[in-house]
């Protein structure tokens, strides 16, 4: 019985901080694609076509929009998942309340600048890469080919986006995990100086800590995202025309 209880507790630790990502995941993905589609007209060339640069620009703008929504959720998740905080928070709500009471409501936006970098780079790389890869692939002639090509383009794009945004993601986690202490200057404040400091003191590899599990999730995930988006938009378009 004690063995089973110990095993359950250990497995449970793997899901510590899972509530904030679950709450924000669907709205985040919806904002990502909706914002990207909304920004495309602003980056369309005079001949009415969206260029490679335009795709990147729309993606960056969408990423910045997405960042404002996810910051508080990311902050709570980081605090919950840090082993140093084990026993400090009893639940997601308890963590949220203690952050607001101890550090003030504005603390929920801690790490916004690094989150802007993270999402701007991922979305710019993602949507820009999709535009590039789709132009290289042959034109799909069947629904199954469309699904396959979307998965390929999205998968490659998701991998590139992860390569680009992992360094600011590492910085974001460190910034958000810092507890404000009166009279003490935080070690990490801004993204670029923090990246330089981490690379100088810990080596370049430290900027890619956690890269493997992240790319294994976001690489294929990028392909699934594009497949689902194209399927849903096609379905809604056909439904509205009935």
mmCIF file with all atom_site columns, N, CA and C in Angstrom, residues 139-168:
data_model
loop_
_atom_site.group_PDB
_atom_site.id
_atom_site.type_symbol
_atom_site.label_atom_id
_atom_site.label_alt_id
_atom_site.label_comp_id
_atom_site.label_asym_id
_atom_site.label_entity_id
_atom_site.label_seq_id
_atom_site.pdbx_PDB_ins_code
_atom_site.Cartn_x
_atom_site.Cartn_y
_atom_site.Cartn_z
_atom_site.occupancy
_atom_site.B_iso_or_equiv
_atom_site.pdbx_formal_charge
_atom_site.auth_seq_id
_atom_site.auth_comp_id
_atom_site.auth_asym_id
_atom_site.auth_atom_id
_atom_site.pdbx_PDB_model_num
ATOM 1  N N  . UNK A 1 139 ? 1.836  20.662 -55.491 1.00 0.00 ? 139 UNK A N  1
ATOM 2  C CA . UNK A 1 139 ? 0.453  21.024 -55.211 1.00 0.00 ? 139 UNK A CA 1
ATOM 3  C C  . UNK A 1 139 ? -0.346 19.772 -54.865 1.00 0.00 ? 139 UNK A C  1
ATOM 4  N N  . UNK A 1 140 ? -1.067 19.824 -53.765 1.00 0.00 ? 140 UNK A N  1
ATOM 5  C CA . UNK A 1 140 ? -1.871 18.677 -53.328 1.00 0.00 ? 140 UNK A CA 1
ATOM 6  C C  . UNK A 1 140 ? -3.056 18.475 -54.265 1.00 0.00 ? 140 UNK A C  1
ATOM 7  N N  . UNK A 1 141 ? -3.323 17.222 -54.602 1.00 0.00 ? 141 UNK A N  1
ATOM 8  C CA . UNK A 1 141 ? -4.442 16.909 -55.497 1.00 0.00 ? 141 UNK A CA 1
ATOM 9  C C  . UNK A 1 141 ? -5.550 16.135 -54.798 1.00 0.00 ? 141 UNK A C  1
ATOM 10 N N  . UNK A 1 142 ? -5.292 15.686 -53.568 1.00 0.00 ? 142 UNK A N  1
ATOM 11 C CA . UNK A 1 142 ? -6.289 14.949 -52.808 1.00 0.00 ? 142 UNK A CA 1
ATOM 12 C C  . UNK A 1 142 ? -6.298 15.461 -51.364 1.00 0.00 ? 142 UNK A C  1
ATOM 13 N N  . UNK A 1 143 ? -7.398 15.237 -50.647 1.00 0.00 ? 143 UNK A N  1
ATOM 14 C CA . UNK A 1 143 ? -7.439 15.653 -49.229 1.00 0.00 ? 143 UNK A CA 1
ATOM 15 C C  . UNK A 1 143 ? -6.332 15.027 -48.389 1.00 0.00 ? 143 UNK A C  1
ATOM 16 N N  . UNK A 1 144 ? -6.006 13.765 -48.674 1.00 0.00 ? 144 UNK A N  1
ATOM 17 C CA . UNK A 1 144 ? -4.955 13.100 -47.893 1.00 0.00 ? 144 UNK A CA 1
ATOM 18 C C  . UNK A 1 144 ? -3.593 13.746 -48.146 1.00 0.00 ? 144 UNK A C  1
ATOM 19 N N  . UNK A 1 145 ? -3.344 14.158 -49.377 1.00 0.00 ? 145 UNK A N  1
ATOM 20 C CA . UNK A 1 145 ? -2.089 14.855 -49.689 1.00 0.00 ? 145 UNK A CA 1
ATOM 21 C C  . UNK A 1 145 ? -2.040 16.212 -48.997 1.00 0.00 ? 145 UNK A C  1
ATOM 22 N N  . UNK A 1 146 ? -3.175 16.900 -48.967 1.00 0.00 ? 146 UNK A N  1
ATOM 23 C CA . UNK A 1 146 ? -3.243 18.185 -48.278 1.00 0.00 ? 146 UNK A CA 1
ATOM 24 C C  . UNK A 1 146 ? -2.894 18.026 -46.806 1.00 0.00 ? 146 UNK A C  1
ATOM 25 N N  . UNK A 1 147 ? -3.464 16.999 -46.170 1.00 0.00 ? 147 UNK A N  1
ATOM 26 C CA . UNK A 1 147 ? -3.177 16.733 -44.762 1.00 0.00 ? 147 UNK A CA 1
ATOM 27 C C  . UNK A 1 147 ? -1.705 16.411 -44.564 1.00 0.00 ? 147 UNK A C  1
ATOM 28 N N  . UNK A 1 148 ? -1.143 15.578 -45.426 1.00 0.00 ? 148 UNK A N  1
ATOM 29 C CA . UNK A 1 148 ? 0.263  15.176 -45.316 1.00 0.00 ? 148 UNK A CA 1
ATOM 30 C C  . UNK A 1 148 ? 1.181  16.386 -45.472 1.00 0.00 ? 148 UNK A C  1
ATOM 31 N N  . UNK A 1 149 ? 0.932  17.205 -46.485 1.00 0.00 ? 149 UNK A N  1
ATOM 32 C CA . UNK A 1 149 ? 1.794  18.361 -46.744 1.00 0.00 ? 149 UNK A CA 1
ATOM 33 C C  . UNK A 1 149 ? 1.682  19.395 -45.626 1.00 0.00 ? 149 UNK A C  1
ATOM 34 N N  . UNK A 1 150 ? 0.487  19.551 -45.090 1.00 0.00 ? 150 UNK A N  1
ATOM 35 C CA . UNK A 1 150 ? 0.326  20.473 -43.962 1.00 0.00 ? 150 UNK A CA 1
ATOM 36 C C  . UNK A 1 150 ? 1.096  19.985 -42.743 1.00 0.00 ? 150 UNK A C  1
ATOM 37 N N  . UNK A 1 151 ? 1.059  18.669 -42.510 1.00 0.00 ? 151 UNK A N  1
ATOM 38 C CA . UNK A 1 151 ? 1.783  18.112 -41.366 1.00 0.00 ? 151 UNK A CA 1
ATOM 39 C C  . UNK A 1 151 ? 3.292  18.272 -41.553 1.00 0.00 ? 151 UNK A C  1
ATOM 40 N N  . UNK A 1 152 ? 3.775  18.040 -42.764 1.00 0.00 ? 152 UNK A N  1
ATOM 41 C CA . UNK A 1 152 ? 5.203  18.186 -43.042 1.00 0.00 ? 152 UNK A CA 1
ATOM 42 C C  . UNK A 1 152 ? 5.643  19.637 -42.840 1.00 0.00 ? 152 UNK A C  1
ATOM 43 N N  . UNK A 1 153 ? 4.898  20.566 -43.452 1.00 0.00 ? 153 UNK A N  1
ATOM 44 C CA . UNK A 1 153 ? 5.248  21.984 -43.346 1.00 0.00 ? 153 UNK A CA 1
ATOM 45 C C  . UNK A 1 153 ? 5.174  22.462 -41.899 1.00 0.00 ? 153 UNK A C  1
ATOM 46 N N  . UNK A 1 154 ? 4.113  22.065 -41.203 1.00 0.00 ? 154 UNK A N  1
ATOM 47 C CA . UNK A 1 154 ? 3.950  22.477 -39.812 1.00 0.00 ? 154 UNK A CA 1
ATOM 48 C C  . UNK A 1 154 ? 4.980  21.854 -38.895 1.00 0.00 ? 154 UNK A C  1
ATOM 49 N N  . UNK A 1 155 ? 5.347  20.601 -39.167 1.00 0.00 ? 155 UNK A N  1
ATOM 50 C CA . UNK A 1 155 ? 6.349  19.923 -38.349 1.00 0.00 ? 155 UNK A CA 1
ATOM 51 C C  . UNK A 1 155 ? 7.723  20.551 -38.481 1.00 0.00 ? 155 UNK A C  1
ATOM 52 N N  . UNK A 1 156 ? 8.122  20.841 -39.714 1.00 0.00 ? 156 UNK A N  1
ATOM 53 C CA . UNK A 1 156 ? 9.413  21.510 -39.941 1.00 0.00 ? 156 UNK A CA 1
ATOM 54 C C  . UNK A 1 156 ? 9.398  22.898 -39.316 1.00 0.00 ? 156 UNK A C  1
ATOM 55 N N  . UNK A 1 157 ? 8.289  23.603 -39.495 1.00 0.00 ? 157 UNK A N  1
ATOM 56 C CA . UNK A 1 157 ? 8.162  24.959 -38.960 1.00 0.00 ? 157 UNK A CA 1
ATOM 57 C C  . UNK A 1 157 ? 8.185  24.959 -37.432 1.00 0.00 ? 157 UNK A C  1
ATOM 58 N N  . UNK A 1 158 ? 7.521  23.979 -36.828 1.00 0.00 ? 158 UNK A N  1
ATOM 59 C CA . UNK A 1 158 ? 7.516  23.880 -35.370 1.00 0.00 ? 158 UNK A CA 1
ATOM 60 C C  . UNK A 1 158 ? 8.899  23.613 -34.814 1.00 0.00 ? 158 UNK A C  1
ATOM 61 N N  . UNK A 1 159 ? 9.675  22.813 -35.532 1.00 0.00 ? 159 UNK A N  1
ATOM 62 C CA . UNK A 1 159 ? 11.056 22.529 -35.115 1.00 0.00 ? 159 UNK A CA 1
ATOM 63 C C  . UNK A 1 159 ? 11.913 23.787 -35.212 1.00 0.00 ? 159 UNK A C  1
ATOM 64 N N  . UNK A 1 160 ? 11.779 24.518 -36.322 1.00 0.00 ? 160 UNK A N  1
ATOM 65 C CA . UNK A 1 160 ? 12.544 25.759 -36.486 1.00 0.00 ? 160 UNK A CA 1
ATOM 66 C C  . UNK A 1 160 ? 12.167 26.778 -35.419 1.00 0.00 ? 160 UNK A C  1
ATOM 67 N N  . UNK A 1 161 ? 10.873 26.925 -35.174 1.00 0.00 ? 161 UNK A N  1
ATOM 68 C CA . UNK A 1 161 ? 10.425 27.874 -34.161 1.00 0.00 ? 161 UNK A CA 1
ATOM 69 C C  . UNK A 1 161 ? 11.008 27.558 -32.792 1.00 0.00 ? 161 UNK A C  1
ATOM 70 N N  . UNK A 1 162 ? 11.121 26.269 -32.480 1.00 0.00 ? 162 UNK A N  1
ATOM 71 C CA . UNK A 1 162 ? 11.672 25.854 -31.188 1.00 0.00 ? 162 UNK A CA 1
ATOM 72 C C  . UNK A 1 162 ? 13.161 26.143 -31.105 1.00 0.00 ? 162 UNK A C  1
ATOM 73 N N  . UNK A 1 163 ? 13.872 25.942 -32.202 1.00 0.00 ? 163 UNK A N  1
ATOM 74 C CA . UNK A 1 163 ? 15.302 26.269 -32.232 1.00 0.00 ? 163 UNK A CA 1
ATOM 75 C C  . UNK A 1 163 ? 15.500 27.769 -31.981 1.00 0.00 ? 163 UNK A C  1
ATOM 76 N N  . UNK A 1 164 ? 14.646 28.580 -32.578 1.00 0.00 ? 164 UNK A N  1
ATOM 77 C CA . UNK A 1 164 ? 14.779 30.032 -32.455 1.00 0.00 ? 164 UNK A CA 1
ATOM 78 C C  . UNK A 1 164 ? 14.413 30.546 -31.065 1.00 0.00 ? 164 UNK A C  1
ATOM 79 N N  . UNK A 1 165 ? 13.388 29.953 -30.451 1.00 0.00 ? 165 UNK A N  1
ATOM 80 C CA . UNK A 1 165 ? 12.849 30.584 -29.238 1.00 0.00 ? 165 UNK A CA 1
ATOM 81 C C  . UNK A 1 165 ? 13.293 29.946 -27.917 1.00 0.00 ? 165 UNK A C  1
ATOM 82 N N  . UNK A 1 166 ? 14.081 28.884 -27.967 1.00 0.00 ? 166 UNK A N  1
ATOM 83 C CA . UNK A 1 166 ? 14.494 28.255 -26.717 1.00 0.00 ? 166 UNK A CA 1
ATOM 84 C C  . UNK A 1 166 ? 15.360 29.166 -25.832 1.00 0.00 ? 166 UNK A C  1
ATOM 85 N N  . UNK A 1 167 ? 16.359 29.884 -26.363 1.00 0.00 ? 167 UNK A N  1
ATOM 86 C CA . UNK A 1 167 ? 17.139 30.779 -25.488 1.00 0.00 ? 167 UNK A CA 1
ATOM 87 C C  . UNK A 1 167 ? 16.297 31.803 -24.724 1.00 0.00 ? 167 UNK A C  1
ATOM 88 N N  . UNK A 1 168 ? 15.396 32.563 -25.388 1.00 0.00 ? 168 UNK A N  1
ATOM 89 C CA . UNK A 1 168 ? 14.562 33.472 -24.595 1.00 0.00 ? 168 UNK A CA 1
ATOM 90 C C  . UNK A 1 168 ? 13.598 32.741 -23.663 1.00 0.00 ? 168 UNK A C  1
#
